[in-house]
């Protein structure tokens, strides 16, 4: 996957984030402070800026995204997304099939987010979404699937995990302070991940 | 929205411009969205760095001043500042005696301050952290690491700031601030929602005539919602929860802070204090110091919180030490 | 009503109970609904007596303290105190050096303070009166006796209080306070109504998205109502009216007070100040001192007011003198 | 007019004031601060207390009402009503036909209110109401009308003056700060006077 293609997918994801902002605010408001859409609109704006500026290569682009988001959108989700990009940047450089690279990147992102946020799978956070996406990509890589197909399956995994979080009790973040409130509503961060991946997969046209 | 603002995106930066124009002799900004005491760094003094989301004034920036904190990283509304901002604040106030990061226990803030601490330590600064974790409503007593920080942190700034101003070492400042924090609990009640400028609509709905006990300062869900009750009932309920959490009673000395969340008149805070005082006195607790006013707000939320802090003579002495910040002092 | 109260009729008295419980070492109550400095009367010092309706805290009671006023007569919400209360306050603070009655120009207050002055003089006290009449919106410049007093009176307390504390004579205190008042103008904007506890419904309606320029602190009609405009426009308009009224410009030194009416976050006040500052500086006016916060509220009304006071070195010196009251000082 | 009769009329007036409180708040809110009903409810409460306590005679009753209201309801209207009672108390003692006494009392009240509030007739204040009531009572006294009939005519004068104030520009009090707002609405204080007199007249059964 080259830089231009990645940029194209990310631009699609940014657009989807902006469209979903009210929905993300609403989901976050159920048990949090109702600002995830505000933050993700800012993340999308930063992403567009970084994409417009261009970068020497994929790792450079990912690390510029991570640094820009860490600087410009440092809420919980923004910081975790930044961490994910920074870790992905370090993991993507070692070559391999595009699907393998994707799997490595999301695996690294998952590890980074777990380390920074100290949430475990099942805590009803972004970790759940990243864990299922990462597992799906691993499986696709093992099966030798094309990256477009792998991305589509990863998006599907993200969507169903987001749905599944509706039945989980939150253990981390603002939602954990009133765990019962969250029940019946998907986790906002996982929904955000599903939206982003769905948009990228649709753009990839698989 | 009933807001005196320009573009919502410019809200935080224009607010900061206003602050710096209003208080040029007390505050300066060494980096974007970083504000420090004009006289920082103060040689030999432990530097206190704080920060958090905007929308809570006088929290956090209002506690930058003599006998209080030295620097603040200013986040977007209800959003953490970045690690970079915290690092810039650290650089600007570090005077070789170490830094105390003192802020509220929210995941975004913790991640960014922790990251900043790593970076600052890599630059040779000594950093210790104390979190405000006073909100009884946010987690059971058995899980202090999950409790969020609310208005009680005002008292921690006072304790830590006075200790640092007296020239105590970082370890000493940390120890007394932790002790103060261990004996500090708060609980609030919300009567209305608030609206983030960038979101344009209330974060949640809370119809007139309803109240939510235990709601957090970002509108985090509380422990119970129901019809608005008289001030005396609210005061009794809040004091009951706090006293239970602190297990305090006959013979204990405390300081009390009754805080307004933004839209509640100070008159009502005093009506509430009347019952808070009665609830404490009836349990044999002695109220040695009282503050009533706005110390940590949630934009224009209506409501109040009550904070109670156990006192010993050392903590009381630090509370009584002089302190002054341009956003807190009205003269 | 979103209010933390018990019975509306008990509101003022319970508020006062709370104030006296919270600040026993600073304030005492020599008679019902009368509050004076705990150390009053202070021998040889001009006593400053103020008062007015409740619902405006920190106005009026908040200005009772060292370097400020000595006593206050506390009225019902938005209603004058009685002449009897003013007389009781006068008796409690009179130290033989004369009394200054300093309060806002509202008919009920004027009638009751005037009556009290007659009674006090009959008892041998010397009494002079200075009225706060700073609200540009309330009457044309040609009719100063009809202008009402709003937040600017905070600066008059400071000037008069510092003068009295320095041991100046009643005539001297009156002269400098009148000079300060002559160069003091304010104007406000309201974004929401407020609700009197005893009335239970908003005094007037002001739909979201509308604002009323010039509205008074009891909801008195202003000079224009229209769609809510950006902070920059509001700041420019308020400064324009004030500067016109004061005819001030290049070379003039001023102090500025940006006051919140109750529900408006301090962040917004600073956003507003940014434009107020720009408006003054662009006219060559030099801003020597700035205060931003709640100094005179209207229960939970959303909105703000801007006050500008001409400075000379004497007035500036009095503004800079120390002052402290339990309701204003946050530490 | 003896003390018991006066007390009976005043009790009727107090009841009417309480019933009219929301309307008085509304009228005051048009151009003032919307608390005239709140104040008059307090005035009514004080009046009932004073009536219950009783007094040695009519002057004593009136002065107790004035003192009680001055102490307990000291807003603009409360202070003026208190002044009116205190002046009436001093004026009523000199004997004469009941209608003459009434006329003297209201004349004294008018003078007192003018002196205290410094409003002139035509300024759209309580002074307008009191002036027309006082004039009506003078005329009734000159015509030798019975006090019941005089009271009924005075109430009628108060009502029509209240209506007339709707066309006046306020010059005193809060309403004067935005004179145009008041136009079309009767002055709150004059309406209050009309309500009180109408209730007393109805009770007197003329
Ligand atoms: N410790 C954590 N680890 C991983 N994800 C987390 C953690 N805490 C919260 N999240 C995710 O962040 C989302 C909320 O993000 P955001 O609104 O930016 O947080 P905040 O407003 O509290 O700063 C949640 O829906 C959840 O998915
Ligand atoms: N100077 C005055 N003289 C006579 N009557 C006055 C005067 N000022 C106001 N009033 C009357 O008082 C009424 C308002 O009374 P009130 O609501 O008690 O005043 P406030 O709320 O301003 O203290 C007005 O409707 C008017 O009739
Ligand atoms: Mg959030
Ligand atoms: Mg947030
Ligand atoms: Mg009033
Ligand atoms: Mg009124």
PDB file of N, CA and C in Angstrom, chain D residues 4-54:
ATOM      1  N   UNK D   4     -63.491  47.971  64.034  1.00  0.00           N
ATOM      2  CA  UNK D   4     -63.890  46.642  63.570  1.00  0.00           C
ATOM      3  C   UNK D   4     -64.302  46.688  62.104  1.00  0.00           C
ATOM      4  N   UNK D   5     -65.028  47.724  61.757  1.00  0.00           N
ATOM      5  CA  UNK D   5     -65.462  47.862  60.379  1.00  0.00           C
ATOM      6  C   UNK D   5     -64.254  48.060  59.450  1.00  0.00           C
ATOM      7  N   UNK D   6     -63.375  48.938  59.867  1.00  0.00           N
ATOM      8  CA  UNK D   6     -62.168  49.178  59.070  1.00  0.00           C
ATOM      9  C   UNK D   6     -61.375  47.876  58.894  1.00  0.00           C
ATOM     10  N   UNK D   7     -61.266  47.125  59.971  1.00  0.00           N
ATOM     11  CA  UNK D   7     -60.527  45.871  59.916  1.00  0.00           C
ATOM     12  C   UNK D   7     -61.174  44.918  58.915  1.00  0.00           C
ATOM     13  N   UNK D   8     -62.485  44.927  58.910  1.00  0.00           N
ATOM     14  CA  UNK D   8     -63.210  44.048  58.002  1.00  0.00           C
ATOM     15  C   UNK D   8     -62.925  44.440  56.546  1.00  0.00           C
ATOM     16  N   UNK D   9     -62.966  45.744  56.287  1.00  0.00           N
ATOM     17  CA  UNK D   9     -62.677  46.221  54.925  1.00  0.00           C
ATOM     18  C   UNK D   9     -61.234  45.891  54.526  1.00  0.00           C
ATOM     19  N   UNK D  10     -60.336  46.097  55.462  1.00  0.00           N
ATOM     20  CA  UNK D  10     -58.922  45.840  55.169  1.00  0.00           C
ATOM     21  C   UNK D  10     -58.674  44.355  54.921  1.00  0.00           C
ATOM     22  N   UNK D  11     -59.385  43.526  55.653  1.00  0.00           N
ATOM     23  CA  UNK D  11     -59.224  42.078  55.454  1.00  0.00           C
ATOM     24  C   UNK D  11     -59.681  41.696  54.048  1.00  0.00           C
ATOM     25  N   UNK D  12     -60.781  42.319  53.624  1.00  0.00           N
ATOM     26  CA  UNK D  12     -61.260  42.048  52.265  1.00  0.00           C
ATOM     27  C   UNK D  12     -60.225  42.500  51.241  1.00  0.00           C
ATOM     28  N   UNK D  13     -59.644  43.674  51.500  1.00  0.00           N
ATOM     29  CA  UNK D  13     -58.629  44.194  50.588  1.00  0.00           C
ATOM     30  C   UNK D  13     -57.408  43.270  50.547  1.00  0.00           C
ATOM     31  N   UNK D  14     -57.029  42.757  51.710  1.00  0.00           N
ATOM     32  CA  UNK D  14     -55.867  41.865  51.775  1.00  0.00           C
ATOM     33  C   UNK D  14     -56.124  40.610  50.954  1.00  0.00           C
ATOM     34  N   UNK D  15     -57.327  40.082  51.073  1.00  0.00           N
ATOM     35  CA  UNK D  15     -57.662  38.885  50.293  1.00  0.00           C
ATOM     36  C   UNK D  15     -57.564  39.159  48.805  1.00  0.00           C
ATOM     37  N   UNK D  16     -58.060  40.320  48.401  1.00  0.00           N
ATOM     38  CA  UNK D  16     -58.020  40.664  46.981  1.00  0.00           C
ATOM     39  C   UNK D  16     -56.586  40.814  46.494  1.00  0.00           C
ATOM     40  N   UNK D  17     -55.745  41.383  47.358  1.00  0.00           N
ATOM     41  CA  UNK D  17     -54.334  41.543  46.988  1.00  0.00           C
ATOM     42  C   UNK D  17     -53.684  40.189  46.752  1.00  0.00           C
ATOM     43  N   UNK D  18     -53.976  39.253  47.650  1.00  0.00           N
ATOM     44  CA  UNK D  18     -53.385  37.925  47.510  1.00  0.00           C
ATOM     45  C   UNK D  18     -53.835  37.266  46.208  1.00  0.00           C
ATOM     46  N   UNK D  19     -55.133  37.398  45.933  1.00  0.00           N
ATOM     47  CA  UNK D  19     -55.646  36.787  44.694  1.00  0.00           C
ATOM     48  C   UNK D  19     -55.014  37.425  43.465  1.00  0.00           C
ATOM     49  N   UNK D  20     -54.736  38.716  43.553  1.00  0.00           N
ATOM     50  CA  UNK D  20     -54.246  39.430  42.380  1.00  0.00           C
ATOM     51  C   UNK D  20     -52.734  39.338  42.212  1.00  0.00           C
ATOM     52  N   UNK D  21     -52.057  38.620  43.111  1.00  0.00           N
ATOM     53  CA  UNK D  21     -50.588  38.637  43.091  1.00  0.00           C
ATOM     54  C   UNK D  21     -49.995  38.294  41.717  1.00  0.00           C
ATOM     55  N   UNK D  22     -50.442  37.218  41.068  1.00  0.00           N
ATOM     56  CA  UNK D  22     -49.824  36.891  39.763  1.00  0.00           C
ATOM     57  C   UNK D  22     -50.019  38.020  38.745  1.00  0.00           C
ATOM     58  N   UNK D  23     -51.226  38.606  38.754  1.00  0.00           N
ATOM     59  CA  UNK D  23     -51.519  39.709  37.838  1.00  0.00           C
ATOM     60  C   UNK D  23     -50.638  40.926  38.150  1.00  0.00           C
ATOM     61  N   UNK D  24     -50.428  41.186  39.422  1.00  0.00           N
ATOM     62  CA  UNK D  24     -49.579  42.332  39.796  1.00  0.00           C
ATOM     63  C   UNK D  24     -48.123  42.070  39.422  1.00  0.00           C
ATOM     64  N   UNK D  25     -47.665  40.846  39.613  1.00  0.00           N
ATOM     65  CA  UNK D  25     -46.305  40.496  39.152  1.00  0.00           C
ATOM     66  C   UNK D  25     -46.188  40.748  37.654  1.00  0.00           C
ATOM     67  N   UNK D  26     -47.213  40.311  36.926  1.00  0.00           N
ATOM     68  CA  UNK D  26     -47.172  40.430  35.478  1.00  0.00           C
ATOM     69  C   UNK D  26     -47.134  41.898  35.053  1.00  0.00           C
ATOM     70  N   UNK D  27     -48.003  42.698  35.655  1.00  0.00           N
ATOM     71  CA  UNK D  27     -48.024  44.124  35.290  1.00  0.00           C
ATOM     72  C   UNK D  27     -46.697  44.800  35.638  1.00  0.00           C
ATOM     73  N   UNK D  28     -46.143  44.447  36.782  1.00  0.00           N
ATOM     74  CA  UNK D  28     -44.865  45.052  37.185  1.00  0.00           C
ATOM     75  C   UNK D  28     -43.743  44.594  36.248  1.00  0.00           C
ATOM     76  N   UNK D  29     -43.860  43.351  35.779  1.00  0.00           N
ATOM     77  CA  UNK D  29     -42.800  42.797  34.924  1.00  0.00           C
ATOM     78  C   UNK D  29     -42.748  43.497  33.569  1.00  0.00           C
ATOM     79  N   UNK D  30     -43.876  44.053  33.133  1.00  0.00           N
ATOM     80  CA  UNK D  30     -43.892  44.716  31.832  1.00  0.00           C
ATOM     81  C   UNK D  30     -42.782  45.757  31.762  1.00  0.00           C
ATOM     82  N   UNK D  31     -42.603  46.480  32.856  1.00  0.00           N
ATOM     83  CA  UNK D  31     -41.608  47.542  32.794  1.00  0.00           C
ATOM     84  C   UNK D  31     -40.770  47.620  34.055  1.00  0.00           C
ATOM     85  N   UNK D  32     -41.049  46.768  35.007  1.00  0.00           N
ATOM     86  CA  UNK D  32     -40.295  46.800  36.259  1.00  0.00           C
ATOM     87  C   UNK D  32     -39.643  45.456  36.498  1.00  0.00           C
ATOM     88  N   UNK D  33     -39.612  45.034  37.743  1.00  0.00           N
ATOM     89  CA  UNK D  33     -38.908  43.798  38.049  1.00  0.00           C
ATOM     90  C   UNK D  33     -39.843  42.663  38.430  1.00  0.00           C
ATOM     91  N   UNK D  34     -41.125  42.840  38.214  1.00  0.00           N
ATOM     92  CA  UNK D  34     -42.040  41.707  38.332  1.00  0.00           C
ATOM     93  C   UNK D  34     -42.275  41.209  39.734  1.00  0.00           C
ATOM     94  N   UNK D  35     -42.142  42.086  40.731  1.00  0.00           N
ATOM     95  CA  UNK D  35     -42.303  41.582  42.089  1.00  0.00           C
ATOM     96  C   UNK D  35     -43.418  42.277  42.865  1.00  0.00           C
ATOM     97  N   UNK D  36     -44.242  43.072  42.207  1.00  0.00           N
ATOM     98  CA  UNK D  36     -45.247  43.798  42.977  1.00  0.00           C
ATOM     99  C   UNK D  36     -46.226  42.836  43.664  1.00  0.00           C
ATOM    100  N   UNK D  37     -46.575  41.744  43.003  1.00  0.00           N
ATOM    101  CA  UNK D  37     -47.452  40.751  43.620  1.00  0.00           C
ATOM    102  C   UNK D  37     -46.790  40.094  44.816  1.00  0.00           C
ATOM    103  N   UNK D  38     -45.493  39.818  44.691  1.00  0.00           N
ATOM    104  CA  UNK D  38     -44.750  39.241  45.813  1.00  0.00           C
ATOM    105  C   UNK D  38     -44.805  40.198  47.000  1.00  0.00           C
ATOM    106  N   UNK D  39     -44.518  41.476  46.736  1.00  0.00           N
ATOM    107  CA  UNK D  39     -44.524  42.473  47.809  1.00  0.00           C
ATOM    108  C   UNK D  39     -45.917  42.609  48.414  1.00  0.00           C
ATOM    109  N   UNK D  40     -46.943  42.648  47.562  1.00  0.00           N
ATOM    110  CA  UNK D  40     -48.294  42.872  48.081  1.00  0.00           C
ATOM    111  C   UNK D  40     -48.822  41.658  48.836  1.00  0.00           C
ATOM    112  N   UNK D  41     -48.348  40.469  48.498  1.00  0.00           N
ATOM    113  CA  UNK D  41     -48.708  39.290  49.284  1.00  0.00           C
ATOM    114  C   UNK D  41     -48.147  39.440  50.688  1.00  0.00           C
ATOM    115  N   UNK D  42     -46.933  39.959  50.745  1.00  0.00           N
ATOM    116  CA  UNK D  42     -46.286  40.202  52.041  1.00  0.00           C
ATOM    117  C   UNK D  42     -47.044  41.305  52.796  1.00  0.00           C
ATOM    118  N   UNK D  43     -47.427  42.346  52.089  1.00  0.00           N
ATOM    119  CA  UNK D  43     -48.213  43.426  52.720  1.00  0.00           C
ATOM    120  C   UNK D  43     -49.507  42.851  53.285  1.00  0.00           C
ATOM    121  N   UNK D  44     -50.151  41.992  52.508  1.00  0.00           N
ATOM    122  CA  UNK D  44     -51.412  41.401  52.967  1.00  0.00           C
ATOM    123  C   UNK D  44     -51.191  40.547  54.219  1.00  0.00           C
ATOM    124  N   UNK D  45     -50.094  39.799  54.208  1.00  0.00           N
ATOM    125  CA  UNK D  45     -49.795  38.949  55.360  1.00  0.00           C
ATOM    126  C   UNK D  45     -49.581  39.801  56.617  1.00  0.00           C
ATOM    127  N   UNK D  46     -48.828  40.875  56.443  1.00  0.00           N
ATOM    128  CA  UNK D  46     -48.560  41.765  57.572  1.00  0.00           C
ATOM    129  C   UNK D  46     -49.868  42.395  58.052  1.00  0.00           C
ATOM    130  N   UNK D  47     -50.697  42.802  57.101  1.00  0.00           N
ATOM    131  CA  UNK D  47     -51.965  43.425  57.468  1.00  0.00           C
ATOM    132  C   UNK D  47     -52.806  42.457  58.303  1.00  0.00           C
ATOM    133  N   UNK D  48     -52.874  41.216  57.880  1.00  0.00           N
ATOM    134  CA  UNK D  48     -53.653  40.233  58.656  1.00  0.00           C
ATOM    135  C   UNK D  48     -53.102  40.070  60.067  1.00  0.00           C
ATOM    136  N   UNK D  49     -51.775  40.069  60.163  1.00  0.00           N
ATOM    137  CA  UNK D  49     -51.144  39.933  61.470  1.00  0.00           C
ATOM    138  C   UNK D  49     -51.523  41.097  62.374  1.00  0.00           C
ATOM    139  N   UNK D  50     -51.422  42.310  61.785  1.00  0.00           N
ATOM    140  CA  UNK D  50     -51.737  43.505  62.565  1.00  0.00           C
ATOM    141  C   UNK D  50     -53.215  43.503  62.944  1.00  0.00           C
ATOM    142  N   UNK D  51     -54.065  43.104  62.008  1.00  0.00           N
ATOM    143  CA  UNK D  51     -55.505  43.060  62.293  1.00  0.00           C
ATOM    144  C   UNK D  51     -55.790  42.053  63.396  1.00  0.00           C
ATOM    145  N   UNK D  52     -55.112  40.928  63.342  1.00  0.00           N
ATOM    146  CA  UNK D  52     -55.335  39.890  64.354  1.00  0.00           C
ATOM    147  C   UNK D  52     -54.904  40.386  65.725  1.00  0.00           C
ATOM    148  N   UNK D  53     -53.818  41.168  65.744  1.00  0.00           N
ATOM    149  CA  UNK D  53     -53.316  41.673  67.030  1.00  0.00           C
ATOM    150  C   UNK D  53     -54.271  42.715  67.614  1.00  0.00           C
ATOM    151  N   UNK D  54     -55.013  43.400  66.736  1.00  0.00           N
ATOM    152  CA  UNK D  54     -55.940  44.429  67.215  1.00  0.00           C
ATOM    153  C   UNK D  54     -55.216  45.706  67.616  1.00  0.00           C
TER     154      UNK D  54
END
